[in-house]
Amino acid sequence: MQRDVIIACDFKSAEDTFKFLDLFRDEARKPFLKIGMELFYAEGPEIVREIKRRGHKIFLDLKLHDIPNTVKKAMAVLSRLDVDMCNVHAAGTIEMMKAALEGLTRADGTRPLLIAVTQLTSTSEERMRSELLIDASINDTIVKYAQNTRDAGLDGVVCSPLEAGMVHAACGEGFLTITPGVRFADGDVADQVRVTTPARAREIGSDFIVVGRPITAAEDPVAAYRRCVAEFVG
Ligand code: C5P
């Protein structure tokens, strides 16, 4: 799997998104983009189609978590949208993840990559214990959820770049790690806590880094994207 930089398009509207994407019109390398809930719920599937028409790969980050039959049917719809990567919550169980994979697989056997969220980075060990009644450590939980994800036949997990080595050790080098929380060494951390640079993420073994504000809020987003690619992809 080729390492790549995925830009998180955390914009509120199609207008803002296309204003940003227009900056990349002349780039030889069309950036891989992440579309999340805010933009998808605001603009619907048409924004996915339009971005595909412009030649970008898309990670549709909708984090599905429901009964297996519902997830399977929803995934079949997303698969017809021709996205390149989508995701579910591993907490939905192995059965749900298998159903997601089935729904996603097209008649000709092809399908987008499917990855799972283990524990959200916003969930602390303390809250896991007091609210979710999970007594295991956060790292043990992440490894177990990653193993469940692999056993269900999915392609990888979203995790912190600092956890990518641990996940690869438990699930194999071919199991993908998609990692947000990336900042330039001289950049603003904003609200992220456990961050690392694109170069360090590469050393630890991330397969894809998801980068939002260091690119979208940069004075020159194209230059920031190029810098990310140079550091991470090489
Ligand atoms: O702007 P920034 O680089 O912090 O954006 C990171 C992106 O990755 C955002 O879309 C954020 O929602 C997402 N993300 C994250 N941490 C997670 C999962 C997703 O930052 N654990």
CSV table of C-alpha atoms and ligand atoms in Angstrom, one decimal:
chain,number,residue,atom,x,y,z
A,1,MET,CA,0.0,0.0,0.0
A,2,GLN,CA,1.4,3.4,-1.0
A,3,ARG,CA,1.7,5.9,1.8
A,4,ASP,CA,-0.4,9.0,1.3
A,5,VAL,CA,-1.5,12.2,2.9
A,6,ILE,CA,-5.2,12.7,3.3
A,7,ILE,CA,-6.5,16.3,3.7
A,8,ALA,CA,-9.4,16.6,6.2
A,9,CYS,CA,-11.9,18.8,4.4
A,10,ASP,CA,-13.6,20.0,7.6
A,11,PHE,CA,-15.6,22.7,5.8
A,12,LYS,CA,-19.2,23.6,6.5
A,13,SER,CA,-20.4,24.0,2.9
A,14,ALA,CA,-19.7,22.9,-0.7
A,15,GLU,CA,-18.8,26.5,-1.5
A,16,ASP,CA,-16.0,26.7,1.1
A,17,THR,CA,-14.8,23.2,0.0
A,18,PHE,CA,-14.6,24.1,-3.7
A,19,LYS,CA,-12.9,27.4,-2.9
A,20,PHE,CA,-10.2,25.4,-1.1
A,21,LEU,CA,-10.0,22.7,-3.8
A,22,ASP,CA,-9.7,25.3,-6.6
A,23,LEU,CA,-6.2,26.1,-5.1
A,24,PHE,CA,-5.1,22.6,-6.2
A,25,ARG,CA,-6.4,22.7,-9.8
A,26,ASP,CA,-3.0,22.8,-11.3
A,27,GLU,CA,-1.4,20.3,-8.9
A,28,ALA,CA,-0.1,17.1,-10.7
A,29,ARG,CA,-0.8,15.1,-7.5
A,30,LYS,CA,-4.6,15.3,-6.8
A,31,PRO,CA,-4.9,15.2,-3.0
A,32,PHE,CA,-6.7,12.3,-1.3
A,33,LEU,CA,-9.5,14.0,0.7
A,34,LYS,CA,-11.4,13.1,3.9
A,35,ILE,CA,-15.1,14.1,4.0
A,36,GLY,CA,-16.7,14.0,7.4
A,37,MET,CA,-20.1,14.1,8.9
A,38,GLU,CA,-20.5,17.9,8.9
A,39,LEU,CA,-20.0,18.3,5.2
A,40,PHE,CA,-21.8,15.1,4.2
A,41,TYR,CA,-24.9,15.9,6.3
A,42,ALA,CA,-24.9,19.5,5.0
A,43,GLU,CA,-24.4,18.8,1.3
A,44,GLY,CA,-25.4,15.1,0.8
A,45,PRO,CA,-24.0,12.6,-1.6
A,46,GLU,CA,-23.8,15.1,-4.5
A,47,ILE,CA,-20.6,16.6,-2.9
A,48,VAL,CA,-19.0,13.2,-3.0
A,49,ARG,CA,-19.9,12.8,-6.7
A,50,GLU,CA,-18.6,16.3,-7.6
A,51,ILE,CA,-15.2,15.8,-5.8
A,52,LYS,CA,-14.8,12.4,-7.5
A,53,ARG,CA,-15.5,14.1,-10.9
A,54,ARG,CA,-12.6,16.4,-10.1
A,55,GLY,CA,-10.3,13.4,-9.8
A,56,HIS,CA,-9.8,13.1,-6.0
A,57,LYS,CA,-9.8,9.9,-4.0
A,58,ILE,CA,-12.2,10.1,-1.0
A,59,PHE,CA,-12.2,8.8,2.5
A,60,LEU,CA,-15.8,9.1,3.7
A,61,ASP,CA,-15.5,9.4,7.4
A,62,LEU,CA,-19.0,8.6,8.7
A,63,LYS,CA,-18.1,6.1,11.4
A,64,LEU,CA,-21.1,3.8,11.0
A,65,HIS,CA,-22.3,2.0,14.2
A,66,ASP,CA,-25.7,0.2,14.1
A,67,ILE,CA,-27.2,-3.3,13.9
A,68,PRO,CA,-25.4,-5.4,11.3
A,69,ASN,CA,-28.2,-5.5,8.7
A,70,THR,CA,-28.6,-1.7,8.8
A,71,VAL,CA,-24.8,-1.1,8.4
A,72,LYS,CA,-24.7,-3.7,5.5
A,73,LYS,CA,-27.4,-1.8,3.6
A,74,ALA,CA,-25.9,1.6,4.3
A,75,MET,CA,-22.5,0.4,3.2
A,76,ALA,CA,-23.9,-0.8,-0.1
A,77,VAL,CA,-25.2,2.7,-0.8
A,78,LEU,CA,-21.7,4.2,0.0
A,79,SER,CA,-20.0,1.7,-2.2
A,80,ARG,CA,-22.2,2.8,-5.1
A,81,LEU,CA,-20.9,6.4,-4.5
A,82,ASP,CA,-17.5,5.1,-5.5
A,83,VAL,CA,-15.6,6.3,-2.5
A,84,ASP,CA,-12.1,4.9,-1.9
A,85,MET,CA,-12.2,4.4,1.9
A,86,CYS,CA,-14.9,4.4,4.6
A,87,ASN,CA,-15.2,3.4,8.2
A,88,VAL,CA,-17.2,1.9,11.1
A,89,HIS,CA,-16.8,1.7,14.9
A,90,ALA,CA,-15.1,-1.5,15.9
A,91,ALA,CA,-17.3,-1.3,19.0
A,92,GLY,CA,-20.2,-2.5,16.8
A,93,THR,CA,-18.7,-6.0,17.0
A,94,ILE,CA,-17.0,-8.4,14.6
A,95,GLU,CA,-20.5,-9.4,13.2
A,96,MET,CA,-21.3,-5.8,12.4
A,97,MET,CA,-17.9,-5.3,10.7
A,98,LYS,CA,-18.3,-8.5,8.6
A,99,ALA,CA,-21.8,-7.2,7.5
A,100,ALA,CA,-20.2,-3.8,6.6
A,101,LEU,CA,-17.7,-5.6,4.4
A,102,GLU,CA,-20.4,-7.6,2.7
A,103,GLY,CA,-22.5,-4.6,2.0
A,104,LEU,CA,-19.5,-2.7,0.6
A,105,THR,CA,-18.4,-5.4,-1.8
A,106,ARG,CA,-19.6,-4.8,-5.3
A,107,ALA,CA,-20.9,-7.5,-7.7
A,108,ASP,CA,-17.5,-7.6,-9.4
A,109,GLY,CA,-15.7,-8.3,-6.1
A,110,THR,CA,-14.1,-4.8,-5.8
A,111,ARG,CA,-14.8,-2.5,-2.8
A,112,PRO,CA,-13.5,0.6,-1.1
A,113,LEU,CA,-11.0,0.1,1.8
A,114,LEU,CA,-12.8,-0.4,5.1
A,115,ILE,CA,-11.3,0.7,8.3
A,116,ALA,CA,-12.5,0.9,11.9
A,117,VAL,CA,-12.3,3.4,14.7
A,118,THR,CA,-11.0,1.7,17.9
A,119,GLN,CA,-11.4,4.0,20.8
A,120,LEU,CA,-11.9,7.7,19.9
A,121,THR,CA,-9.0,9.8,21.1
A,122,SER,CA,-11.5,11.9,23.0
A,123,THR,CA,-12.4,8.9,25.3
A,124,SER,CA,-10.2,8.8,28.3
A,125,GLU,CA,-9.3,5.7,30.3
A,126,GLU,CA,-11.1,7.2,33.3
A,127,ARG,CA,-14.4,7.6,31.2
A,128,MET,CA,-14.0,4.1,29.8
A,129,ARG,CA,-13.9,2.8,33.3
A,130,SER,CA,-16.6,4.9,35.0
A,131,GLU,CA,-19.1,5.3,32.1
A,132,LEU,CA,-18.5,2.3,29.8
A,133,LEU,CA,-17.5,-0.1,32.6
A,134,ILE,CA,-14.4,-1.2,30.6
A,135,ASP,CA,-11.6,-2.1,33.1
A,136,ALA,CA,-8.9,-2.8,30.6
A,137,SER,CA,-6.3,-0.2,29.8
A,138,ILE,CA,-6.8,2.1,26.8
A,139,ASN,CA,-3.9,0.5,25.0
A,140,ASP,CA,-5.2,-3.1,25.6
A,141,THR,CA,-8.6,-2.0,24.3
A,142,ILE,CA,-7.1,-0.4,21.2
A,143,VAL,CA,-5.1,-3.6,20.4
A,144,LYS,CA,-8.1,-5.9,21.1
A,145,TYR,CA,-10.4,-3.7,18.9
A,146,ALA,CA,-7.7,-3.7,16.2
A,147,GLN,CA,-7.5,-7.5,16.3
A,148,ASN,CA,-11.3,-7.8,16.1
A,149,THR,CA,-11.1,-5.5,13.1
A,150,ARG,CA,-8.5,-7.7,11.4
A,151,ASP,CA,-10.4,-10.9,12.3
A,152,ALA,CA,-13.5,-9.4,10.6
A,153,GLY,CA,-11.4,-9.0,7.4
A,154,LEU,CA,-11.2,-5.2,7.4
A,155,ASP,CA,-8.2,-3.4,6.1
A,156,GLY,CA,-7.0,-1.4,9.1
A,157,VAL,CA,-7.9,1.1,11.9
A,158,VAL,CA,-7.8,4.8,12.6
A,159,CYS,CA,-5.4,5.5,15.5
A,160,SER,CA,-3.0,8.0,16.9
A,161,PRO,CA,0.4,7.9,15.0
A,162,LEU,CA,1.9,7.1,18.4
A,163,GLU,CA,-0.2,3.9,18.4
A,164,ALA,CA,0.6,2.8,14.9
A,165,GLY,CA,3.7,0.7,15.9
A,166,MET,CA,1.7,-1.1,18.6
A,167,VAL,CA,-1.1,-1.9,16.1
A,168,HIS,CA,1.3,-3.2,13.5
A,169,ALA,CA,3.0,-5.4,16.0
A,170,ALA,CA,-0.4,-6.9,17.1
A,171,CYS,CA,-2.0,-7.2,13.7
A,172,GLY,CA,0.8,-7.4,11.1
A,173,GLU,CA,2.6,-4.9,8.9
A,174,GLY,CA,0.1,-5.2,6.1
A,175,PHE,CA,-2.8,-4.0,8.4
A,176,LEU,CA,-3.3,-0.3,7.7
A,177,THR,CA,-3.0,2.5,10.2
A,178,ILE,CA,-4.7,5.8,9.3
A,179,THR,CA,-3.5,8.5,11.7
A,180,PRO,CA,-4.7,12.0,12.5
A,181,GLY,CA,-3.0,14.3,15.1
A,182,VAL,CA,-0.2,15.4,12.7
A,183,ARG,CA,1.5,18.7,13.1
A,184,PHE,CA,4.6,20.3,11.6
A,185,ALA,CA,7.5,20.6,14.0
A,186,ASP,CA,7.2,24.5,13.9
A,187,GLY,CA,3.4,24.5,13.7
A,188,ASP,CA,0.4,25.2,16.0
A,189,VAL,CA,-0.9,22.2,17.9
A,190,ALA,CA,-4.4,23.7,18.4
A,191,ASP,CA,-6.7,21.3,20.3
A,192,GLN,CA,-4.8,18.1,19.5
A,193,VAL,CA,-2.9,16.6,22.4
A,194,ARG,CA,-0.8,13.6,21.3
A,195,VAL,CA,0.7,14.9,18.0
A,196,THR,CA,3.6,14.0,15.8
A,197,THR,CA,5.2,15.3,12.7
A,198,PRO,CA,4.7,13.8,9.2
A,199,ALA,CA,8.3,12.6,9.2
A,200,ARG,CA,8.0,10.9,12.6
A,201,ALA,CA,4.6,9.4,11.6
A,202,ARG,CA,6.4,7.8,8.6
A,203,GLU,CA,9.2,6.4,10.9
A,204,ILE,CA,6.6,4.9,13.3
A,205,GLY,CA,4.9,3.2,10.3
A,206,SER,CA,1.6,5.1,9.6
A,207,ASP,CA,0.2,4.2,6.2
A,208,PHE,CA,-2.0,7.3,5.8
A,209,ILE,CA,-1.8,10.6,7.7
A,210,VAL,CA,-5.0,12.7,8.0
A,211,VAL,CA,-4.1,16.4,8.1
A,212,GLY,CA,-6.6,19.2,8.6
A,213,ARG,CA,-5.7,22.6,9.8
A,214,PRO,CA,-2.0,22.5,9.2
A,215,ILE,CA,-3.0,22.5,5.5
A,216,THR,CA,-6.5,24.0,5.4
A,217,ALA,CA,-5.6,27.0,7.7
A,218,ALA,CA,-2.1,27.6,6.2
A,219,GLU,CA,-1.3,30.8,4.5
A,220,ASP,CA,-0.3,28.8,1.4
A,221,PRO,CA,-2.3,25.4,1.6
A,222,VAL,CA,-0.7,24.0,-1.5
A,223,ALA,CA,2.8,24.6,-0.1
A,224,ALA,CA,1.8,23.1,3.2
A,225,TYR,CA,0.4,20.0,1.4
A,226,ARG,CA,3.6,19.7,-0.7
A,227,ARG,CA,5.6,19.9,2.5
A,228,CYS,CA,3.5,17.1,4.1
A,229,VAL,CA,3.9,14.9,1.1
A,230,ALA,CA,7.7,15.5,1.0
A,231,GLU,CA,8.1,14.6,4.7
A,232,PHE,CA,5.7,11.7,4.7
A,233,VAL,CA,5.7,10.1,1.3
A,234,GLY,CA,9.2,11.2,0.3
B,1,C5P,O1,-7.2,19.9,11.9
B,1,C5P,P1,-6.6,18.6,12.3
B,1,C5P,O2,-5.4,18.2,11.6
B,1,C5P,O3,-6.5,18.4,13.8
B,1,C5P,O4,-7.7,17.5,11.8
B,1,C5P,C1,-7.7,16.2,12.1
B,1,C5P,C2,-8.8,15.4,11.5
B,1,C5P,O5,-8.8,14.1,11.9
B,1,C5P,C3,-10.2,16.0,11.9
B,1,C5P,O6,-11.1,15.8,10.8
B,1,C5P,C4,-10.6,15.2,13.1
B,1,C5P,O7,-12.0,15.1,13.3
B,1,C5P,C5,-10.0,13.8,12.7
B,1,C5P,N1,-9.8,12.9,13.8
B,1,C5P,C6,-8.9,13.2,14.9
B,1,C5P,N2,-8.7,12.3,15.9
B,1,C5P,C7,-9.3,11.1,15.9
B,1,C5P,C8,-10.2,10.8,14.8
B,1,C5P,C9,-10.4,11.7,13.8
B,1,C5P,O8,-8.3,14.3,14.9
B,1,C5P,N3,-9.1,10.3,16.8
